[in-house]
JSON list of C-alpha atoms in Angstrom, two decimals:
[
{"chain": "A", "resi": 13, "resn": "MET", "atom": "CA", "xyz": [71.99, 205.53, 119.98]},
{"chain": "A", "resi": 14, "resn": "LYS", "atom": "CA", "xyz": [73.70, 203.47, 117.26]},
{"chain": "A", "resi": 15, "resn": "LYS", "atom": "CA", "xyz": [75.65, 201.26, 119.63]},
{"chain": "A", "resi": 16, "resn": "PRO", "atom": "CA", "xyz": [72.63, 199.96, 121.61]},
{"chain": "A", "resi": 17, "resn": "PHE", "atom": "CA", "xyz": [70.74, 199.48, 118.33]},
{"chain": "A", "resi": 18, "resn": "LEU", "atom": "CA", "xyz": [73.60, 197.45, 116.79]},
{"chain": "A", "resi": 19, "resn": "LEU", "atom": "CA", "xyz": [73.91, 195.33, 119.95]},
{"chain": "A", "resi": 20, "resn": "VAL", "atom": "CA", "xyz": [70.21, 194.45, 119.86]},
{"chain": "A", "resi": 21, "resn": "LEU", "atom": "CA", "xyz": [70.50, 193.63, 116.14]},
{"chain": "A", "resi": 22, "resn": "PHE", "atom": "CA", "xyz": [73.44, 191.24, 116.67]},
{"chain": "A", "resi": 23, "resn": "VAL", "atom": "CA", "xyz": [71.62, 189.46, 119.49]},
{"chain": "A", "resi": 24, "resn": "PHE", "atom": "CA", "xyz": [68.52, 189.07, 117.31]},
{"chain": "A", "resi": 25, "resn": "LEU", "atom": "CA", "xyz": [70.53, 187.68, 114.36]},
{"chain": "A", "resi": 26, "resn": "GLY", "atom": "CA", "xyz": [72.35, 185.26, 116.65]},
{"chain": "A", "resi": 27, "resn": "MET", "atom": "CA", "xyz": [69.07, 183.87, 117.95]},
{"chain": "A", "resi": 28, "resn": "GLN", "atom": "CA", "xyz": [67.80, 183.44, 114.40]},
{"chain": "A", "resi": 29, "resn": "CYS", "atom": "CA", "xyz": [70.89, 181.47, 113.40]},
{"chain": "A", "resi": 30, "resn": "ALA", "atom": "CA", "xyz": [70.56, 179.24, 116.43]},
{"chain": "A", "resi": 31, "resn": "CYS", "atom": "CA", "xyz": [66.93, 178.48, 115.59]},
{"chain": "A", "resi": 32, "resn": "SER", "atom": "CA", "xyz": [67.57, 177.80, 111.90]},
{"chain": "A", "resi": 33, "resn": "HIS", "atom": "CA", "xyz": [70.48, 175.38, 112.56]},
{"chain": "A", "resi": 34, "resn": "PRO", "atom": "CA", "xyz": [69.42, 172.92, 115.32]},
{"chain": "A", "resi": 35, "resn": "ARG", "atom": "CA", "xyz": [72.10, 170.71, 116.83]},
{"chain": "A", "resi": 36, "resn": "SER", "atom": "CA", "xyz": [72.32, 167.15, 115.51]},
{"chain": "A", "resi": 37, "resn": "GLU", "atom": "CA", "xyz": [73.81, 164.12, 117.26]},
{"chain": "A", "resi": 38, "resn": "VAL", "atom": "CA", "xyz": [75.43, 161.12, 115.59]},
{"chain": "A", "resi": 39, "resn": "LEU", "atom": "CA", "xyz": [75.07, 157.80, 117.40]},
{"chain": "A", "resi": 40, "resn": "THR", "atom": "CA", "xyz": [78.13, 155.58, 117.31]},
{"chain": "A", "resi": 41, "resn": "GLY", "atom": "CA", "xyz": [79.33, 152.37, 118.87]},
{"chain": "A", "resi": 42, "resn": "ASP", "atom": "CA", "xyz": [77.04, 149.64, 120.20]},
{"chain": "A", "resi": 43, "resn": "ASN", "atom": "CA", "xyz": [74.09, 152.05, 120.50]},
{"chain": "A", "resi": 44, "resn": "SER", "atom": "CA", "xyz": [74.10, 152.97, 116.83]},
{"chain": "A", "resi": 45, "resn": "TYR", "atom": "CA", "xyz": [70.69, 152.87, 115.16]},
{"chain": "A", "resi": 46, "resn": "HIS", "atom": "CA", "xyz": [72.25, 151.62, 111.92]},
{"chain": "A", "resi": 47, "resn": "LYS", "atom": "CA", "xyz": [73.89, 148.68, 113.64]},
{"chain": "A", "resi": 48, "resn": "SER", "atom": "CA", "xyz": [70.67, 147.54, 115.32]},
{"chain": "A", "resi": 49, "resn": "ALA", "atom": "CA", "xyz": [68.78, 147.90, 112.03]},
{"chain": "A", "resi": 50, "resn": "GLN", "atom": "CA", "xyz": [71.30, 145.69, 110.23]},
{"chain": "A", "resi": 51, "resn": "THR", "atom": "CA", "xyz": [71.02, 142.90, 112.81]},
{"chain": "A", "resi": 52, "resn": "ALA", "atom": "CA", "xyz": [67.22, 142.57, 112.92]},
{"chain": "A", "resi": 53, "resn": "ARG", "atom": "CA", "xyz": [66.34, 139.39, 114.80]},
{"chain": "A", "resi": 54, "resn": "LYS", "atom": "CA", "xyz": [63.77, 136.83, 113.65]},
{"chain": "A", "resi": 55, "resn": "THR", "atom": "CA", "xyz": [60.85, 135.64, 115.78]},
{"chain": "A", "resi": 56, "resn": "VAL", "atom": "CA", "xyz": [60.17, 132.00, 116.63]},
{"chain": "A", "resi": 57, "resn": "PHE", "atom": "CA", "xyz": [57.18, 130.16, 118.05]},
{"chain": "A", "resi": 58, "resn": "VAL", "atom": "CA", "xyz": [57.90, 126.98, 120.06]},
{"chain": "A", "resi": 59, "resn": "GLU", "atom": "CA", "xyz": [55.42, 124.13, 119.64]},
{"chain": "A", "resi": 60, "resn": "GLN", "atom": "CA", "xyz": [55.21, 120.58, 120.96]},
{"chain": "A", "resi": 61, "resn": "LYS", "atom": "CA", "xyz": [55.32, 118.04, 118.12]},
{"chain": "A", "resi": 62, "resn": "ARG", "atom": "CA", "xyz": [54.70, 114.93, 120.17]},
{"chain": "A", "resi": 63, "resn": "GLU", "atom": "CA", "xyz": [51.07, 113.89, 120.58]},
{"chain": "A", "resi": 64, "resn": "PRO", "atom": "CA", "xyz": [49.70, 115.52, 123.76]},
{"chain": "A", "resi": 65, "resn": "SER", "atom": "CA", "xyz": [49.28, 113.43, 126.89]},
{"chain": "A", "resi": 66, "resn": "GLU", "atom": "CA", "xyz": [49.48, 114.17, 130.58]},
{"chain": "A", "resi": 67, "resn": "TYR", "atom": "CA", "xyz": [53.10, 113.00, 130.78]},
{"chain": "A", "resi": 68, "resn": "ALA", "atom": "CA", "xyz": [54.20, 114.57, 127.46]},
{"chain": "A", "resi": 69, "resn": "ASN", "atom": "CA", "xyz": [52.65, 117.92, 128.40]},
{"chain": "A", "resi": 70, "resn": "LEU", "atom": "CA", "xyz": [54.42, 117.82, 131.75]},
{"chain": "A", "resi": 71, "resn": "VAL", "atom": "CA", "xyz": [57.80, 117.08, 130.14]},
{"chain": "A", "resi": 72, "resn": "PHE", "atom": "CA", "xyz": [57.32, 119.80, 127.52]},
{"chain": "A", "resi": 73, "resn": "SER", "atom": "CA", "xyz": [56.38, 122.29, 130.24]},
{"chain": "A", "resi": 74, "resn": "ASP", "atom": "CA", "xyz": [59.62, 121.42, 132.08]},
{"chain": "A", "resi": 75, "resn": "MET", "atom": "CA", "xyz": [61.79, 121.79, 128.97]},
{"chain": "A", "resi": 76, "resn": "LYS", "atom": "CA", "xyz": [60.19, 124.77, 127.25]},
{"chain": "A", "resi": 77, "resn": "PRO", "atom": "CA", "xyz": [61.89, 127.57, 129.26]},
{"chain": "A", "resi": 78, "resn": "TYR", "atom": "CA", "xyz": [65.32, 126.01, 128.63]},
{"chain": "A", "resi": 79, "resn": "ILE", "atom": "CA", "xyz": [64.60, 125.54, 124.91]},
{"chain": "A", "resi": 80, "resn": "GLU", "atom": "CA", "xyz": [63.41, 129.13, 124.58]},
{"chain": "A", "resi": 81, "resn": "ASN", "atom": "CA", "xyz": [66.52, 130.36, 126.38]},
{"chain": "A", "resi": 82, "resn": "ALA", "atom": "CA", "xyz": [68.74, 128.38, 123.95]},
{"chain": "A", "resi": 83, "resn": "LEU", "atom": "CA", "xyz": [66.91, 129.96, 121.00]},
{"chain": "A", "resi": 84, "resn": "VAL", "atom": "CA", "xyz": [67.35, 133.46, 122.46]},
{"chain": "A", "resi": 85, "resn": "GLU", "atom": "CA", "xyz": [71.08, 132.74, 122.88]},
{"chain": "A", "resi": 86, "resn": "ASN", "atom": "CA", "xyz": [71.12, 132.13, 119.12]},
{"chain": "A", "resi": 87, "resn": "ASP", "atom": "CA", "xyz": [69.67, 135.56, 118.22]},
{"chain": "A", "resi": 88, "resn": "LEU", "atom": "CA", "xyz": [66.02, 134.54, 117.95]},
{"chain": "A", "resi": 89, "resn": "ILE", "atom": "CA", "xyz": [63.08, 136.25, 119.66]},
{"chain": "A", "resi": 90, "resn": "VAL", "atom": "CA", "xyz": [60.50, 133.93, 121.21]},
{"chain": "A", "resi": 91, "resn": "THR", "atom": "CA", "xyz": [56.93, 134.99, 120.47]},
{"chain": "A", "resi": 92, "resn": "ASN", "atom": "CA", "xyz": [53.48, 133.75, 121.48]},
{"chain": "A", "resi": 93, "resn": "ASP", "atom": "CA", "xyz": [51.99, 134.90, 118.15]},
{"chain": "A", "resi": 94, "resn": "LYS", "atom": "CA", "xyz": [52.20, 131.77, 116.01]},
{"chain": "A", "resi": 95, "resn": "GLU", "atom": "CA", "xyz": [50.64, 133.32, 112.91]},
{"chain": "A", "resi": 96, "resn": "GLN", "atom": "CA", "xyz": [53.12, 136.22, 112.77]},
{"chain": "A", "resi": 97, "resn": "ALA", "atom": "CA", "xyz": [56.26, 134.30, 113.76]},
{"chain": "A", "resi": 98, "resn": "ASP", "atom": "CA", "xyz": [59.10, 134.03, 111.24]},
{"chain": "A", "resi": 99, "resn": "PHE", "atom": "CA", "xyz": [59.85, 130.45, 112.34]},
{"chain": "A", "resi": 100, "resn": "ILE", "atom": "CA", "xyz": [58.01, 127.57, 113.98]},
{"chain": "A", "resi": 101, "resn": "CYS", "atom": "CA", "xyz": [60.22, 125.37, 116.17]},
{"chain": "A", "resi": 102, "resn": "PHE", "atom": "CA", "xyz": [58.72, 121.89, 116.65]},
{"chain": "A", "resi": 103, "resn": "VAL", "atom": "CA", "xyz": [59.93, 120.03, 119.73]},
{"chain": "A", "resi": 104, "resn": "ASP", "atom": "CA", "xyz": [59.90, 116.24, 119.61]},
{"chain": "A", "resi": 105, "resn": "PHE", "atom": "CA", "xyz": [61.16, 114.03, 122.42]},
{"chain": "A", "resi": 106, "resn": "GLY", "atom": "CA", "xyz": [60.98, 110.55, 123.87]},
{"chain": "A", "resi": 107, "resn": "SER", "atom": "CA", "xyz": [62.82, 107.53, 125.18]},
{"chain": "A", "resi": 108, "resn": "LEU", "atom": "CA", "xyz": [63.87, 104.46, 123.20]},
{"chain": "A", "resi": 109, "resn": "ALA", "atom": "CA", "xyz": [63.98, 100.86, 124.42]},
{"chain": "A", "resi": 110, "resn": "GLY", "atom": "CA", "xyz": [66.81, 100.01, 126.78]},
{"chain": "A", "resi": 111, "resn": "LYS", "atom": "CA", "xyz": [69.94, 98.38, 125.44]},
{"chain": "A", "resi": 112, "resn": "VAL", "atom": "CA", "xyz": [73.12, 96.84, 126.81]},
{"chain": "A", "resi": 113, "resn": "VAL", "atom": "CA", "xyz": [76.30, 98.83, 126.15]},
{"chain": "A", "resi": 114, "resn": "THR", "atom": "CA", "xyz": [79.79, 97.43, 126.68]},
{"chain": "A", "resi": 115, "resn": "LYS", "atom": "CA", "xyz": [82.48, 99.96, 127.46]},
{"chain": "A", "resi": 116, "resn": "THR", "atom": "CA", "xyz": [86.24, 99.44, 127.72]},
{"chain": "A", "resi": 117, "resn": "ILE", "atom": "CA", "xyz": [87.73, 101.04, 130.81]},
{"chain": "A", "resi": 118, "resn": "TYR", "atom": "CA", "xyz": [91.40, 102.10, 130.99]},
{"chain": "A", "resi": 119, "resn": "ARG", "atom": "CA", "xyz": [92.84, 101.96, 134.50]},
{"chain": "A", "resi": 120, "resn": "PRO", "atom": "CA", "xyz": [96.40, 103.29, 134.86]},
{"chain": "A", "resi": 121, "resn": "HIS", "atom": "CA", "xyz": [98.64, 101.87, 137.58]},
{"chain": "A", "resi": 122, "resn": "TYR", "atom": "CA", "xyz": [100.79, 104.49, 139.35]},
{"chain": "A", "resi": 123, "resn": "ALA", "atom": "CA", "xyz": [103.77, 103.76, 141.56]},
{"chain": "A", "resi": 124, "resn": "TYR", "atom": "CA", "xyz": [106.60, 105.52, 143.37]},
{"chain": "A", "resi": 125, "resn": "GLN", "atom": "CA", "xyz": [109.66, 104.29, 145.27]},
{"chain": "A", "resi": 126, "resn": "HIS", "atom": "CA", "xyz": [110.62, 105.28, 148.78]},
{"chain": "A", "resi": 127, "resn": "ASP", "atom": "CA", "xyz": [113.67, 104.72, 150.98]},
{"chain": "A", "resi": 128, "resn": "TYR", "atom": "CA", "xyz": [112.57, 103.03, 154.17]},
{"chain": "A", "resi": 129, "resn": "PRO", "atom": "CA", "xyz": [114.82, 102.95, 157.28]},
{"chain": "A", "resi": 130, "resn": "TYR", "atom": "CA", "xyz": [115.49, 99.26, 156.84]},
{"chain": "A", "resi": 131, "resn": "GLY", "atom": "CA", "xyz": [115.60, 98.91, 153.10]},
{"chain": "A", "resi": 132, "resn": "TYR", "atom": "CA", "xyz": [114.37, 100.06, 149.74]},
{"chain": "A", "resi": 133, "resn": "GLY", "atom": "CA", "xyz": [110.84, 99.32, 148.64]},
{"chain": "A", "resi": 134, "resn": "THR", "atom": "CA", "xyz": [108.12, 100.24, 146.16]},
{"chain": "A", "resi": 135, "resn": "TYR", "atom": "CA", "xyz": [104.66, 101.50, 147.07]},
{"chain": "A", "resi": 136, "resn": "GLU", "atom": "CA", "xyz": [101.96, 101.13, 144.45]},
{"chain": "A", "resi": 137, "resn": "HIS", "atom": "CA", "xyz": [98.41, 102.50, 144.22]},
{"chain": "A", "resi": 138, "resn": "TRP", "atom": "CA", "xyz": [95.55, 102.82, 141.78]},
{"chain": "A", "resi": 139, "resn": "GLY", "atom": "CA", "xyz": [94.17, 106.13, 140.58]},
{"chain": "A", "resi": 140, "resn": "THR", "atom": "CA", "xyz": [95.46, 109.38, 139.20]},
{"chain": "A", "resi": 141, "resn": "GLY", "atom": "CA", "xyz": [98.31, 111.40, 140.60]},
{"chain": "A", "resi": 142, "resn": "ALA", "atom": "CA", "xyz": [101.72, 112.90, 140.06]},
{"chain": "A", "resi": 143, "resn": "TYR", "atom": "CA", "xyz": [103.51, 109.57, 139.97]},
{"chain": "A", "resi": 144, "resn": "ALA", "atom": "CA", "xyz": [104.90, 107.69, 137.00]},
{"chain": "A", "resi": 145, "resn": "VAL", "atom": "CA", "xyz": [102.67, 105.12, 135.32]},
{"chain": "A", "resi": 146, "resn": "SER", "atom": "CA", "xyz": [104.04, 101.68, 136.01]},
{"chain": "A", "resi": 147, "resn": "GLY", "atom": "CA", "xyz": [101.40, 99.85, 134.01]},
{"chain": "A", "resi": 148, "resn": "ALA", "atom": "CA", "xyz": [97.74, 99.75, 133.13]},
{"chain": "A", "resi": 149, "resn": "ASP", "atom": "CA", "xyz": [94.79, 97.42, 133.04]},
{"chain": "A", "resi": 150, "resn": "TYR", "atom": "CA", "xyz": [91.94, 97.32, 130.56]},
{"chain": "A", "resi": 151, "resn": "TYR", "atom": "CA", "xyz": [88.63, 95.81, 131.49]},
{"chain": "A", "resi": 152, "resn": "THR", "atom": "CA", "xyz": [85.12, 95.86, 130.07]},
{"chain": "A", "resi": 153, "resn": "LYS", "atom": "CA", "xyz": [81.97, 96.90, 131.85]},
{"chain": "A", "resi": 154, "resn": "LYS", "atom": "CA", "xyz": [78.39, 96.37, 130.76]},
{"chain": "A", "resi": 155, "resn": "TYR", "atom": "CA", "xyz": [75.66, 98.97, 131.26]},
{"chain": "A", "resi": 156, "resn": "GLN", "atom": "CA", "xyz": [71.91, 98.88, 130.77]},
{"chain": "A", "resi": 157, "resn": "VAL", "atom": "CA", "xyz": [71.21, 102.25, 129.14]},
{"chain": "A", "resi": 158, "resn": "TYR", "atom": "CA", "xyz": [68.15, 104.09, 127.87]},
{"chain": "A", "resi": 159, "resn": "PRO", "atom": "CA", "xyz": [68.55, 106.48, 124.91]},
{"chain": "A", "resi": 160, "resn": "HIS", "atom": "CA", "xyz": [66.61, 109.72, 125.46]},
{"chain": "A", "resi": 161, "resn": "VAL", "atom": "CA", "xyz": [66.03, 111.83, 122.35]},
{"chain": "A", "resi": 162, "resn": "LEU", "atom": "CA", "xyz": [65.34, 115.57, 122.03]},
{"chain": "A", "resi": 163, "resn": "LYS", "atom": "CA", "xyz": [64.81, 116.90, 118.50]},
{"chain": "A", "resi": 164, "resn": "LEU", "atom": "CA", "xyz": [64.17, 120.47, 117.36]},
{"chain": "A", "resi": 165, "resn": "THR", "atom": "CA", "xyz": [62.91, 121.10, 113.83]},
{"chain": "A", "resi": 166, "resn": "CYS", "atom": "CA", "xyz": [62.77, 124.75, 112.81]},
{"chain": "A", "resi": 167, "resn": "ASN", "atom": "CA", "xyz": [60.59, 125.64, 109.81]},
{"chain": "A", "resi": 168, "resn": "GLU", "atom": "CA", "xyz": [60.45, 129.02, 108.10]},
{"chain": "A", "resi": 169, "resn": "GLN", "atom": "CA", "xyz": [56.82, 129.97, 107.63]},
{"chain": "A", "resi": 170, "resn": "LYS", "atom": "CA", "xyz": [56.84, 133.54, 106.29]},
{"chain": "A", "resi": 171, "resn": "LEU", "atom": "CA", "xyz": [59.05, 133.67, 103.19]},
{"chain": "A", "resi": 172, "resn": "ASN", "atom": "CA", "xyz": [58.94, 129.98, 102.27]},
{"chain": "A", "resi": 173, "resn": "LYS", "atom": "CA", "xyz": [55.87, 128.41, 103.81]},
{"chain": "A", "resi": 174, "resn": "ASN", "atom": "CA", "xyz": [56.85, 125.47, 106.04]},
{"chain": "A", "resi": 175, "resn": "SER", "atom": "CA", "xyz": [60.30, 125.05, 104.46]},
{"chain": "A", "resi": 176, "resn": "LEU", "atom": "CA", "xyz": [62.92, 123.45, 106.69]},
{"chain": "A", "resi": 177, "resn": "ALA", "atom": "CA", "xyz": [65.48, 125.91, 108.07]},
{"chain": "A", "resi": 178, "resn": "TRP", "atom": "CA", "xyz": [67.50, 123.64, 110.37]},
{"chain": "A", "resi": 179, "resn": "GLU", "atom": "CA", "xyz": [67.28, 120.61, 112.69]},
{"chain": "A", "resi": 180, "resn": "THR", "atom": "CA", "xyz": [69.20, 119.36, 115.68]},
{"chain": "A", "resi": 181, "resn": "GLU", "atom": "CA", "xyz": [68.87, 116.01, 117.43]},
{"chain": "A", "resi": 182, "resn": "ILE", "atom": "CA", "xyz": [70.42, 115.20, 120.80]},
{"chain": "A", "resi": 183, "resn": "VAL", "atom": "CA", "xyz": [70.60, 111.64, 122.15]},
{"chain": "A", "resi": 184, "resn": "PHE", "atom": "CA", "xyz": [71.64, 111.04, 125.75]},
{"chain": "A", "resi": 185, "resn": "ASN", "atom": "CA", "xyz": [72.33, 107.44, 126.81]},
{"chain": "A", "resi": 186, "resn": "SER", "atom": "CA", "xyz": [71.49, 107.24, 130.50]},
{"chain": "A", "resi": 187, "resn": "THR", "atom": "CA", "xyz": [71.29, 104.48, 133.06]},
{"chain": "A", "resi": 188, "resn": "HIS", "atom": "CA", "xyz": [67.99, 106.01, 134.25]},
{"chain": "A", "resi": 189, "resn": "ASP", "atom": "CA", "xyz": [64.89, 105.17, 132.24]},
{"chain": "A", "resi": 190, "resn": "ASP", "atom": "CA", "xyz": [62.82, 108.28, 133.13]},
{"chain": "A", "resi": 191, "resn": "PHE", "atom": "CA", "xyz": [63.04, 111.07, 130.54]},
{"chain": "A", "resi": 192, "resn": "ARG", "atom": "CA", "xyz": [62.32, 113.83, 133.08]},
{"chain": "A", "resi": 193, "resn": "VAL", "atom": "CA", "xyz": [65.30, 112.83, 135.20]},
{"chain": "A", "resi": 194, "resn": "ASN", "atom": "CA", "xyz": [67.58, 113.42, 132.19]},
{"chain": "A", "resi": 195, "resn": "ILE", "atom": "CA", "xyz": [66.25, 116.80, 131.03]},
{"chain": "A", "resi": 196, "resn": "GLN", "atom": "CA", "xyz": [69.18, 118.82, 132.38]},
{"chain": "A", "resi": 197, "resn": "SER", "atom": "CA", "xyz": [71.70, 116.60, 130.58]},
{"chain": "A", "resi": 198, "resn": "LEU", "atom": "CA", "xyz": [69.78, 116.89, 127.30]},
{"chain": "A", "resi": 199, "resn": "ILE", "atom": "CA", "xyz": [69.42, 120.66, 127.55]},
{"chain": "A", "resi": 200, "resn": "GLU", "atom": "CA", "xyz": [73.06, 121.41, 128.40]},
{"chain": "A", "resi": 201, "resn": "PRO", "atom": "CA", "xyz": [74.51, 121.03, 124.84]},
{"chain": "A", "resi": 202, "resn": "LEU", "atom": "CA", "xyz": [71.38, 122.39, 123.10]},
{"chain": "A", "resi": 203, "resn": "SER", "atom": "CA", "xyz": [72.45, 126.00, 122.47]},
{"chain": "A", "resi": 204, "resn": "LYS", "atom": "CA", "xyz": [75.76, 124.92, 120.90]},
{"chain": "A", "resi": 205, "resn": "ASN", "atom": "CA", "xyz": [74.00, 122.42, 118.61]},
{"chain": "A", "resi": 206, "resn": "ILE", "atom": "CA", "xyz": [71.40, 124.98, 117.53]},
{"chain": "A", "resi": 207, "resn": "ALA", "atom": "CA", "xyz": [74.25, 127.29, 116.51]},
{"chain": "A", "resi": 208, "resn": "LYS", "atom": "CA", "xyz": [75.83, 124.52, 114.41]},
{"chain": "A", "resi": 209, "resn": "ALA", "atom": "CA", "xyz": [72.49, 123.59, 112.82]},
{"chain": "A", "resi": 210, "resn": "LYS", "atom": "CA", "xyz": [71.74, 127.23, 111.90]},
{"chain": "A", "resi": 211, "resn": "GLU", "atom": "CA", "xyz": [75.19, 127.63, 110.38]},
{"chain": "A", "resi": 212, "resn": "ARG", "atom": "CA", "xyz": [75.05, 124.40, 108.35]},
{"chain": "A", "resi": 213, "resn": "GLN", "atom": "CA", "xyz": [71.29, 124.57, 107.65]},
{"chain": "A", "resi": 214, "resn": "THR", "atom": "CA", "xyz": [71.00, 120.82, 108.02]},
{"chain": "A", "resi": 215, "resn": "LEU", "atom": "CA", "xyz": [70.44, 118.14, 110.65]},
{"chain": "A", "resi": 216, "resn": "VAL", "atom": "CA", "xyz": [73.05, 118.15, 113.42]},
{"chain": "A", "resi": 217, "resn": "HIS", "atom": "CA", "xyz": [73.09, 114.89, 115.41]},
{"chain": "A", "resi": 218, "resn": "TYR", "atom": "CA", "xyz": [74.86, 114.70, 118.78]},
{"chain": "A", "resi": 219, "resn": "GLU", "atom": "CA", "xyz": [75.01, 111.59, 120.96]},
{"chain": "A", "resi": 220, "resn": "PHE", "atom": "CA", "xyz": [76.72, 111.23, 124.32]},
{"chain": "A", "resi": 221, "resn": "ASP", "atom": "CA", "xyz": [76.59, 109.51, 127.70]},
{"chain": "A", "resi": 222, "resn": "ASN", "atom": "CA", "xyz": [77.93, 109.84, 131.24]},
{"chain": "A", "resi": 223, "resn": "LEU", "atom": "CA", "xyz": [79.02, 106.23, 131.65]},
{"chain": "A", "resi": 224, "resn": "LYS", "atom": "CA", "xyz": [82.18, 105.76, 133.72]}
]
């Protein structure tokens, strides 16, 4: 009788131990709770700064998804709750009066020599290639360009009410005078310039063109 009794007792004690010491699991790696808690992301509300008009609203509607995507790429969470957002990002944009730009063009002259059946000659051509440069020409070209400006001003509204956090301004000099036609060119360097502005906490100005 003692053996069955002892067996039942050991089983009972084993179950008690199992219940009093539940298994615990430690999360590690990229799924760690501690890591996600340390890198809490701030929220941002995107708002048009330019005075509303039919054209301005249309342009802002075209740009807004790209701007929000650039902010998300820089560890911000876009929110529709303006009052609770950590930051307000004001979007200003527009086109300046056209101006004439003179650009110096470098044109290398390539050449190679070839043995012809009846003599020795030199064949020359313009352009790029695997041949030695035999000379170069410089000439100037004038363009009528229109500067298109996109500016983001990010203000912190929770801790320091309306204090400036960072700014970035992109100017694209285009031969086309319509701002909407140039949106893709303006948006392309935006994420990189937001990253620089956040790091430096100041205005980052970037100007470029596609003149050739």
